[in-house]
Short mmCIF file of C-alpha atoms and ligand atoms in Angstrom, two decimals:
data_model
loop_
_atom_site.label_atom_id
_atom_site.label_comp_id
_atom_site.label_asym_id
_atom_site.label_seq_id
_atom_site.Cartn_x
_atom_site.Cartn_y
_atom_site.Cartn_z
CA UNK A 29 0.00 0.00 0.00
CA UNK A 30 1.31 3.30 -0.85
CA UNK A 31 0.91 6.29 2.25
CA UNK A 32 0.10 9.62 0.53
CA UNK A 33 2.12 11.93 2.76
CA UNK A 34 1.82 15.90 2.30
CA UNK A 35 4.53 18.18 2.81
CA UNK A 36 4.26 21.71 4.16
CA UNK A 37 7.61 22.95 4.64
CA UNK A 38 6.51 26.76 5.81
CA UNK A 39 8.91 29.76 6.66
CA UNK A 40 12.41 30.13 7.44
CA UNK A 41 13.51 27.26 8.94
CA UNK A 42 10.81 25.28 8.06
CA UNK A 43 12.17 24.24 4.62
CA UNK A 44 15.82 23.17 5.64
CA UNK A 45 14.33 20.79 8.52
CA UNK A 46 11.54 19.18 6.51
CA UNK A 47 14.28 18.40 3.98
CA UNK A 48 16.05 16.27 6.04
CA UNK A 49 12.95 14.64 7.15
CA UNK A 50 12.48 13.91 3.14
CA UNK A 51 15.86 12.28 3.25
CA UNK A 52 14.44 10.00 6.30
CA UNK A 53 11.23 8.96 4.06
CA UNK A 54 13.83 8.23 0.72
CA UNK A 55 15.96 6.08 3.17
CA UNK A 56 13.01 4.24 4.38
CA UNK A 57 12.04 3.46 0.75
CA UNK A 58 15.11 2.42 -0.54
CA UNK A 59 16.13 0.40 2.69
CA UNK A 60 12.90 -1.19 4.21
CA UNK A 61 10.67 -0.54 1.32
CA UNK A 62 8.31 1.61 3.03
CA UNK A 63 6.10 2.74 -0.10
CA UNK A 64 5.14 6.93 0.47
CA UNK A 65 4.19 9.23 -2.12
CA UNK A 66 4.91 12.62 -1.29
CA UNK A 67 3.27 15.50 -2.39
CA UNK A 68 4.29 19.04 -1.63
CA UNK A 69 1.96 22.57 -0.57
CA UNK A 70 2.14 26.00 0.56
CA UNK A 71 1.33 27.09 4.18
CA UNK A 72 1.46 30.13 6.23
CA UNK A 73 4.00 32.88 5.73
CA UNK A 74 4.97 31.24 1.96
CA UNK A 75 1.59 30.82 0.65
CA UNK A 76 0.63 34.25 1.63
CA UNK A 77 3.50 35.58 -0.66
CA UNK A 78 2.99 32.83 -3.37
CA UNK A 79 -0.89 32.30 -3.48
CA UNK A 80 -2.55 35.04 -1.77
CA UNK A 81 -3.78 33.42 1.46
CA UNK A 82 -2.12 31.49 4.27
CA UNK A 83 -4.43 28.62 3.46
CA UNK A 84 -4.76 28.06 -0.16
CA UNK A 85 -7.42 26.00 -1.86
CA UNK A 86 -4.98 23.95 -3.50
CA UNK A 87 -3.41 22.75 0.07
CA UNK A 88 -6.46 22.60 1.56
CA UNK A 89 -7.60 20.46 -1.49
CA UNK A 90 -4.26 18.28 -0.89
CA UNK A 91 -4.60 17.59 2.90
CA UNK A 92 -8.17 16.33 2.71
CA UNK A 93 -6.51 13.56 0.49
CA UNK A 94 -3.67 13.02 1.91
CA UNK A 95 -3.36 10.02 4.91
CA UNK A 96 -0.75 12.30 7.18
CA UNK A 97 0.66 15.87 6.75
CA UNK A 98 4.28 16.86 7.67
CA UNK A 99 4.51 20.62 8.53
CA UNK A 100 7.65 22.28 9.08
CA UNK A 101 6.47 25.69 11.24
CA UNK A 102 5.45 28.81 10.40
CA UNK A 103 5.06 32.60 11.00
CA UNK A 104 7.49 35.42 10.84
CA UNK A 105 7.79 38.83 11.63
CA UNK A 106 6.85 39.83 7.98
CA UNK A 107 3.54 38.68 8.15
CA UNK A 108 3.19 40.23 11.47
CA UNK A 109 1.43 43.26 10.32
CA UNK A 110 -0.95 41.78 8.00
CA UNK A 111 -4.85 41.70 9.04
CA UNK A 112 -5.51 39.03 11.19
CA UNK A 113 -7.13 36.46 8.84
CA UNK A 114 -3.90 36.96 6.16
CA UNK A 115 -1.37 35.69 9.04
CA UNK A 116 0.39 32.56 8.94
CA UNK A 117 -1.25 31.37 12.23
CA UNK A 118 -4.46 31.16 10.82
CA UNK A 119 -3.15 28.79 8.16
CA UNK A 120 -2.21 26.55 10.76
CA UNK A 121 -5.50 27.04 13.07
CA UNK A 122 -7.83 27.14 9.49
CA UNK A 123 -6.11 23.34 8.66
CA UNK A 124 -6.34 21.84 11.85
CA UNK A 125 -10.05 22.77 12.35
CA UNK A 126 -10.82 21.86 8.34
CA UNK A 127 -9.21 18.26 9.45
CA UNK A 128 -10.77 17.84 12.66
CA UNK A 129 -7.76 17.17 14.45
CA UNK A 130 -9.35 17.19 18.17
CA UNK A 131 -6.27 14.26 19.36
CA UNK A 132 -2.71 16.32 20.08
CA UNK A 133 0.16 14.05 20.95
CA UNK A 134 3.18 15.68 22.82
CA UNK A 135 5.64 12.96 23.82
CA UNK A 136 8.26 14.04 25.93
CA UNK A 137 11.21 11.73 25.89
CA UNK A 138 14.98 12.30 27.63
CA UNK A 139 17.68 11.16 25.31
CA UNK A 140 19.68 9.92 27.92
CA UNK A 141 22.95 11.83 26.00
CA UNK A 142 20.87 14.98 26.75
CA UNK A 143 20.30 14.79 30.67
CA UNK A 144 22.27 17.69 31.64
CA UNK A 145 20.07 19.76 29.20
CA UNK A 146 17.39 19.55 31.39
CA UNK A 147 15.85 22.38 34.12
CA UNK A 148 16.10 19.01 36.70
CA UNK A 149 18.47 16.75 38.11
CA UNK A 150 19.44 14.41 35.99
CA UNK A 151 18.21 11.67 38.48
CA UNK A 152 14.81 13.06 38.26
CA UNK A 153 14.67 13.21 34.46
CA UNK A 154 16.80 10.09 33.38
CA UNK A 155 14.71 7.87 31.21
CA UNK A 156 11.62 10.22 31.27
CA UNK A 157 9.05 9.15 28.41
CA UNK A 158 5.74 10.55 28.77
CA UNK A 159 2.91 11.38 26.38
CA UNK A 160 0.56 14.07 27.09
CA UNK A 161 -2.75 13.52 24.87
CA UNK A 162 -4.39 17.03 24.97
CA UNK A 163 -8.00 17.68 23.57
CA UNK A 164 -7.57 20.76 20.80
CA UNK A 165 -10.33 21.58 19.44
CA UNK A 166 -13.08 22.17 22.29
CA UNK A 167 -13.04 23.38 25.88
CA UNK A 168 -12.21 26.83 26.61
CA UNK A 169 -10.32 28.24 23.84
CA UNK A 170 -13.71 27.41 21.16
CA UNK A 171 -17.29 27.82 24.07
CA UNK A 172 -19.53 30.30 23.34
CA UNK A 173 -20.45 32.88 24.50
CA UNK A 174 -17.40 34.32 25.36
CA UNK A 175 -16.20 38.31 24.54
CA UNK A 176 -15.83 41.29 26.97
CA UNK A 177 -19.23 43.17 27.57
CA UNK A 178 -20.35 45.96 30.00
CA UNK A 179 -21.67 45.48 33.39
CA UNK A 180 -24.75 47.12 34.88
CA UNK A 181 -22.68 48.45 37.15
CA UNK A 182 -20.56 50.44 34.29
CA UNK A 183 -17.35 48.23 34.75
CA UNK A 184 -16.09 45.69 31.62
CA UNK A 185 -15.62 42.10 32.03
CA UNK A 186 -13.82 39.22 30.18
CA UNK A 187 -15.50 36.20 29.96
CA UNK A 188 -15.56 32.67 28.31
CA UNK A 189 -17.00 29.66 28.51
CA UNK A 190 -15.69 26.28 29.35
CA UNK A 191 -17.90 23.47 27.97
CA UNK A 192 -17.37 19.64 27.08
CA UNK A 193 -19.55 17.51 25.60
CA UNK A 194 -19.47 13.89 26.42
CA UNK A 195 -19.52 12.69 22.90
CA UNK A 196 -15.63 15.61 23.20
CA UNK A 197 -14.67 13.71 26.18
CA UNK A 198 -15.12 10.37 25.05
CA UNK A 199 -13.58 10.13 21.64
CA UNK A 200 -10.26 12.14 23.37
CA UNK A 201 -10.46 9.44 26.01
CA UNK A 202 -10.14 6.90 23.76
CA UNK A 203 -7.17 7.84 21.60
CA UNK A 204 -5.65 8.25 25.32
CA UNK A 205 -6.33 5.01 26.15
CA UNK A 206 -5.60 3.10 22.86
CA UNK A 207 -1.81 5.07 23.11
CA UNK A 208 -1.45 3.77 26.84
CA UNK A 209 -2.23 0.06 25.78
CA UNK A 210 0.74 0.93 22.65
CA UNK A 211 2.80 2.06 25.76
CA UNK A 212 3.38 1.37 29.26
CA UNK A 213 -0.65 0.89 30.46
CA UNK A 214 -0.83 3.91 32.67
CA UNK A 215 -3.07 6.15 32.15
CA UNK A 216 -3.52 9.70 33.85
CA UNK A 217 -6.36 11.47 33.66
CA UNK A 218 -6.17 15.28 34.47
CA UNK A 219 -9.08 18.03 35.65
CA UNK A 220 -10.18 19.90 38.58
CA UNK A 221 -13.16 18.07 39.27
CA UNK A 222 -13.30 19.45 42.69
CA UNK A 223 -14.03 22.89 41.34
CA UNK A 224 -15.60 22.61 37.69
CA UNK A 225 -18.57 20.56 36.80
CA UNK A 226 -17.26 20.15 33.13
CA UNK A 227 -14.34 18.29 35.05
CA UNK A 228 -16.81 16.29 36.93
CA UNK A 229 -18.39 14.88 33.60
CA UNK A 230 -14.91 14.64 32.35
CA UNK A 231 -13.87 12.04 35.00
CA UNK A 232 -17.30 10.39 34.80
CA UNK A 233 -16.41 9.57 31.06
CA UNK A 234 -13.15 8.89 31.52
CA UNK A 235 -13.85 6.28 34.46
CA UNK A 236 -16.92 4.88 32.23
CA UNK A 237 -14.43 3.75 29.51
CA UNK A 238 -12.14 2.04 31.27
CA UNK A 239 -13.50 -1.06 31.31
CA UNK A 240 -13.45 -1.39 27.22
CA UNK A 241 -9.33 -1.08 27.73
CA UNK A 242 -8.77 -4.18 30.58
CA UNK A 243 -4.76 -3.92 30.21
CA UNK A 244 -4.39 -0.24 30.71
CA UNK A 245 -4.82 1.08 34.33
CA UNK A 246 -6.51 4.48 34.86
CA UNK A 247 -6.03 7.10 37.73
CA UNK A 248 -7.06 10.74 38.09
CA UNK A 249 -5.23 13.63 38.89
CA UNK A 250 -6.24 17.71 39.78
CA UNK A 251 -4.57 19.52 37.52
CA UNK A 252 -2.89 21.29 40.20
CA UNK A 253 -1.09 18.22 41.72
CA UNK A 254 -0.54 17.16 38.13
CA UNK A 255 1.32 20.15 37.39
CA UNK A 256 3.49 19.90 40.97
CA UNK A 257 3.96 16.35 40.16
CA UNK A 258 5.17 16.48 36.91
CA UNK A 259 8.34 18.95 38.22
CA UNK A 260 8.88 16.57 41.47
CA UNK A 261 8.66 12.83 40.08
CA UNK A 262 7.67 13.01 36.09
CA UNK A 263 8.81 9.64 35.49
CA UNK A 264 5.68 8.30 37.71
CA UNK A 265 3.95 9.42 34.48
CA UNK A 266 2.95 7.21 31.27
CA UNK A 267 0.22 9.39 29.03
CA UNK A 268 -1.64 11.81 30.50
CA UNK A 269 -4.67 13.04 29.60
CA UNK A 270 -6.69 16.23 29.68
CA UNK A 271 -8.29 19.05 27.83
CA UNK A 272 -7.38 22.08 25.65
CA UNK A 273 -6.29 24.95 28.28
CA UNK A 274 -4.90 22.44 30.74
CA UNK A 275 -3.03 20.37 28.49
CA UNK A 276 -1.72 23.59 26.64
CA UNK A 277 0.22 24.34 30.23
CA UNK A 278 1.19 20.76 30.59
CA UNK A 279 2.49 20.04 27.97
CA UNK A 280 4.90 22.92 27.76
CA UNK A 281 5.98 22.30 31.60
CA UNK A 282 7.09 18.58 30.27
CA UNK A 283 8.60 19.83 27.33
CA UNK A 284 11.05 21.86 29.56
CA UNK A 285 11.69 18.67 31.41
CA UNK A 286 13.47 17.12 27.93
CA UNK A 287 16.32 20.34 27.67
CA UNK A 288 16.06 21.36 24.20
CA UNK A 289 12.97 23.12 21.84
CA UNK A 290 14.61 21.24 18.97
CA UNK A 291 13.97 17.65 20.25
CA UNK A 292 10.28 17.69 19.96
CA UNK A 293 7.53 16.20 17.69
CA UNK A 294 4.12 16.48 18.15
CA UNK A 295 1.12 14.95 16.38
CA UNK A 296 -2.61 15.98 15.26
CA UNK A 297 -5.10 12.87 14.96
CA UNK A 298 -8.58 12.90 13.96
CA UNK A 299 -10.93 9.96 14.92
CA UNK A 300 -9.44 8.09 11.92
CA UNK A 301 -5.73 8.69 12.65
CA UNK A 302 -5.24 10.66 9.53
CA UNK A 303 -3.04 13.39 11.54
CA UNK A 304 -0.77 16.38 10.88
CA UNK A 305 2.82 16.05 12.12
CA UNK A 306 5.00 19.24 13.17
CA UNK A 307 7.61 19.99 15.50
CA UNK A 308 7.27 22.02 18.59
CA UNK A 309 9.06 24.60 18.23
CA UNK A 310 8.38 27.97 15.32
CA UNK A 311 9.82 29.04 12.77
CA UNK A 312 12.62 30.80 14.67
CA UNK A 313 13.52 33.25 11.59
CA UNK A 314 17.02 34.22 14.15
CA UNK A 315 18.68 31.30 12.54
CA UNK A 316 16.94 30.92 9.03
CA UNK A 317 19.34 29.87 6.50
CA UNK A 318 22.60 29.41 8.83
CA UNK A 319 22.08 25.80 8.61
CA UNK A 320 22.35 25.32 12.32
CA UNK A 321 18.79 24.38 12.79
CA UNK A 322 18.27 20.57 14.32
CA UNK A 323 16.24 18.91 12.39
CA UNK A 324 15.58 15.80 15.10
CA UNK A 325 12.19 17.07 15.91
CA UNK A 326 11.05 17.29 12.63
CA UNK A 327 12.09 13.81 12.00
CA UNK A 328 10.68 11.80 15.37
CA UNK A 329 7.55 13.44 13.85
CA UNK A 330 8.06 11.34 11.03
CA UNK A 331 8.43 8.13 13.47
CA UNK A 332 5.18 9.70 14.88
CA UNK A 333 3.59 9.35 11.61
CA UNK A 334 4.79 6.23 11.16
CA UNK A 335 3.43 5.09 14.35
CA UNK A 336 0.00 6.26 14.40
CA UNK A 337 -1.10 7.44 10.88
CA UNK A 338 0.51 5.07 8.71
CA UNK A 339 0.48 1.59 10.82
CA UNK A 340 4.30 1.60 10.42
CA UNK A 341 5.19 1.41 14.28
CA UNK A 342 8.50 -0.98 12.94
CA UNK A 343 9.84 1.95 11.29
CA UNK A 344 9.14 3.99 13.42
CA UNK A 345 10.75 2.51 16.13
CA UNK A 346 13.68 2.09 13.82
CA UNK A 347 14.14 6.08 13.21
CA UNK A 348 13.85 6.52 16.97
CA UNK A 349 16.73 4.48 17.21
CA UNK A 350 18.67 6.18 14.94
CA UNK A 351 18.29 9.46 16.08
CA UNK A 352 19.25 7.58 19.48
CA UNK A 353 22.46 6.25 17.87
CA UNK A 354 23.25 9.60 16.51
CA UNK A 355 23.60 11.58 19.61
CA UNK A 356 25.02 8.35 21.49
CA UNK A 357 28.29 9.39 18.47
CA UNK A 358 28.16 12.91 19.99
CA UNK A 359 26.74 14.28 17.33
CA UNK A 360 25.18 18.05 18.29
CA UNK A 361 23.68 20.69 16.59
CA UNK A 362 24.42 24.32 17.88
CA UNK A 363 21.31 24.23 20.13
CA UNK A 364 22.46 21.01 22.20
CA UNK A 365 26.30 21.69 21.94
CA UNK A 366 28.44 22.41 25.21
CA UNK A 367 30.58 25.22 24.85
CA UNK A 368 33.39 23.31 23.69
CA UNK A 369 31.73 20.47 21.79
CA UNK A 370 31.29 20.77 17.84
CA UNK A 371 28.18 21.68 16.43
CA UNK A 372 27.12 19.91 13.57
CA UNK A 373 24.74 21.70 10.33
CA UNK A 374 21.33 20.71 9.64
CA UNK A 375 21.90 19.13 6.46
CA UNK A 376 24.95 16.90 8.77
CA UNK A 377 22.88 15.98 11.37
CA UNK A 378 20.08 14.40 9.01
CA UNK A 379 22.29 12.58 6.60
CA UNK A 380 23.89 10.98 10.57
CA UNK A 381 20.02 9.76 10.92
CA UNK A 382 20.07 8.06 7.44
CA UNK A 383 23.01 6.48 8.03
CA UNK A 384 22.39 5.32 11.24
CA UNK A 385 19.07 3.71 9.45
CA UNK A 386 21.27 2.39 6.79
CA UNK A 387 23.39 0.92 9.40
CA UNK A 388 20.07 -1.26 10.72
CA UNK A 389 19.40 -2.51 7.64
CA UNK A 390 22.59 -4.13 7.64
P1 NAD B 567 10.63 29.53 17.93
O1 NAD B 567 10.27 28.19 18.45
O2 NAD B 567 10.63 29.69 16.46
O3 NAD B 567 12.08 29.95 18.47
C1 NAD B 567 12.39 30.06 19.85
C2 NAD B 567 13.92 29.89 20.04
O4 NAD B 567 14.24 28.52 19.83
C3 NAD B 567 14.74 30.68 19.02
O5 NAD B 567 15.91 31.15 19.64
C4 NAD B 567 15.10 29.66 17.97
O6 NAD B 567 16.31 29.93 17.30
C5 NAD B 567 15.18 28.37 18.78
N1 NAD B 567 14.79 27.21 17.97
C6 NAD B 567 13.54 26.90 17.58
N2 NAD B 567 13.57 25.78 16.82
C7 NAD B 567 14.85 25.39 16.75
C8 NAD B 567 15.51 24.30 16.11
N3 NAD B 567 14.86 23.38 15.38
N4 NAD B 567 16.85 24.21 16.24
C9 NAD B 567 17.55 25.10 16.97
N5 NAD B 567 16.96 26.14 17.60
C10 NAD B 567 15.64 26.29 17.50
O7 NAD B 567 9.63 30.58 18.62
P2 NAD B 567 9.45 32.14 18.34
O8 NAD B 567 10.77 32.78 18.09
O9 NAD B 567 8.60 32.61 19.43
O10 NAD B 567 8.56 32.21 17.02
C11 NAD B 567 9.11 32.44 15.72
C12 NAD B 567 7.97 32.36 14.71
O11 NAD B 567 7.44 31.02 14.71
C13 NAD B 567 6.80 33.27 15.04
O12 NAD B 567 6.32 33.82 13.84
C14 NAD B 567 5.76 32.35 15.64
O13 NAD B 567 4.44 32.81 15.44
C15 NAD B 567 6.02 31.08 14.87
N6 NAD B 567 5.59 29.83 15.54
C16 NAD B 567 5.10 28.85 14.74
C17 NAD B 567 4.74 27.63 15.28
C18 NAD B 567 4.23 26.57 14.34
O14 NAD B 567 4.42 26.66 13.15
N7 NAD B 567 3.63 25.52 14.85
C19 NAD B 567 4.89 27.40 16.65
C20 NAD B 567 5.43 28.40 17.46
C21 NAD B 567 5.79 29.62 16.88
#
């Protein structure tokens, strides 16, 4: 079967990682015969310049065929002043809603060779894998009504709504529990049930569904403990789940954990794991076209892919691996290098992942 993969390689850095990501997905062909088609579209800052709109019809018209999406990042400061609908962002948001893609996936994994990167003790970090499944497209970012309105009284408030449907709850609950039974069985389910009724359905739901996943063992957590827990002991953790506003705050508190911006994938699913891959981290036009952007996060979003869009968790697991094996040799681009170690160039660094793949293959 052939995987129809799009490619959005965005602004300023965007391009130079995704291309070693390409050199991943020609590796994988030639060496384990992984069989991808990939086609190629504008997003964000690019299409703007190119096509008008941050969102074009033609890449819109590409991603609703396509069975994953690889996105470099996007944005820079000269889209900045457009109107608000011309930006880059809204590219990214205007996709991701057009897709449905309700399931985010932020693993975040030590590299043992990267301990001392981290804002803890290495003793407290070493070996931390954890995947935080956040919901993205309900909760308090989307509930209506929300705006800022007059009192009576003459003074303005802010206010917004935060609503979940059960139906919302549910179908994020189950892509949480159908990664823990891929992983380590643990569950964590995250809320503040002892405050907010939406929280209170959220932990019915999530308690209600345990029984369809037997292996995988489910506890709860207020987001408040979560948050102290995950700085104190975050390798207690296995995937943790929880909605849009918490899991926005989460997730960035255990990406700090793992030491470097440029280390981290992230994934997009809809209910029928057709998903949109991207790293972390932006654009970060400060080091466009020096060639010392890592590309590593770009391409464990390719073993993401692999893993939960295109049924390929072999390969996957093989890339992961590599990109293992390659900072095991010391290899370091600028962003991970000690001040006296060499930093390696974007374009370096990938070709060390394809032949550390080509090494596997024997
Ligand atoms: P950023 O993540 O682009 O950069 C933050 C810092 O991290 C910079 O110093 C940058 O050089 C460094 N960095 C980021 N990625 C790196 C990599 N792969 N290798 C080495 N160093 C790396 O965040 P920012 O500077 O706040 O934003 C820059 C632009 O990116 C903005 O226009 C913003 O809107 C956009 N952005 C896009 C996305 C996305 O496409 N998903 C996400 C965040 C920010």
């Amino acid at each position: 079967m052939t995987h129809r993969v799009l490619i959005l390689p965005g602004d300023h850095i965007g391009p130079e990682i995704v291309a070693e990501a390409v050199k991943v997905f020609h590796c994988l062909g030639s060496e384990f015969g992984l069989s991808v088609e990939l086609e190629y579209a504008n997003l964000g800052g690019c299409a703007v310049d190119a096509e008008g709109s941050p969102l074009p019809a033609s890449t819109r018209d590409l991603a609703a065929q396509a069975d994953a999406i690889l996105l470099g990042a996007v944005g820079g400061p000269e889209w900045d002043s457009l109107p608000r609908e011309q930006r880059p962002e809204r590219g990214l948001l205007g996709i991701r809603a057009e897709l449905g893609l309700f399931a985010n996936l932020r693993p975040a994994i030590l590299f043992p060779e990267l301990a001392a990167a981290s804002s803890l003790r290495t003793e407290v970090v070493s070996g931390l894998d954890i995947l935080i499944v956040r919901e993205l497209t309900g909760g308090i970012y989307f509930g209506q009504p929300r705006g800022i309105r007059e009192r009576p009284d003459g003074v303005r408030e802010g206010f917004n709504t935060l609503v979940y449907g059960a139906d919302e709850i549910e179908r994020i609950g189950r892509a949480a529990f159908e990664a823990a039974e891929r992983r380590g069985g643990a569950l964590c389910s995250v809320d503040k049930a002892n405050v907010l009724e939406s929280s209170e359905l959220w932990r019915e739901v999530m308690t209600g569904l345990q029984a369809d996943y037997p292996s995988v063992s489910l506890d709860h957590l207020y987001v408040d403990n979560a948050a102290m827990q995950l700085v104190r002991a975050p390798r207690q953790f296995d995937v943790m789940v929880t909605g849009n506003l918490f899991g926005d705050i989460l997730s960035d508190c255990a990406a700090m954990l793992t030491g470097s911006i440029g280390m981290l994938p992230s994934a997009s699913l809809d209910d029928r794991h057709r998903g949109l891959y991207e790293p972390v981290h932006g654009s970060a036009p400060d080091i466009a076209g020096q060639a010392r952007a890592n590309p590593l996060a770009t391409i464990l979003s390719v073993a993401m892919m692999l893993r939960h869009s295109l049924g390929e968790s072999d390969l996957a697991g093989r890339v992961e691996t590599a990109v293992g094996q390659v900072l095991a040799d010391g290899l370091r681009t600028a962003d991970l290098a000690g001040p006296t170690e060499r930093a390696v160039s974007t374009s370096e660094m990938g070709d060390a992942v394809v032949s550390a793949l080509k090494s596997q293959a024997g």
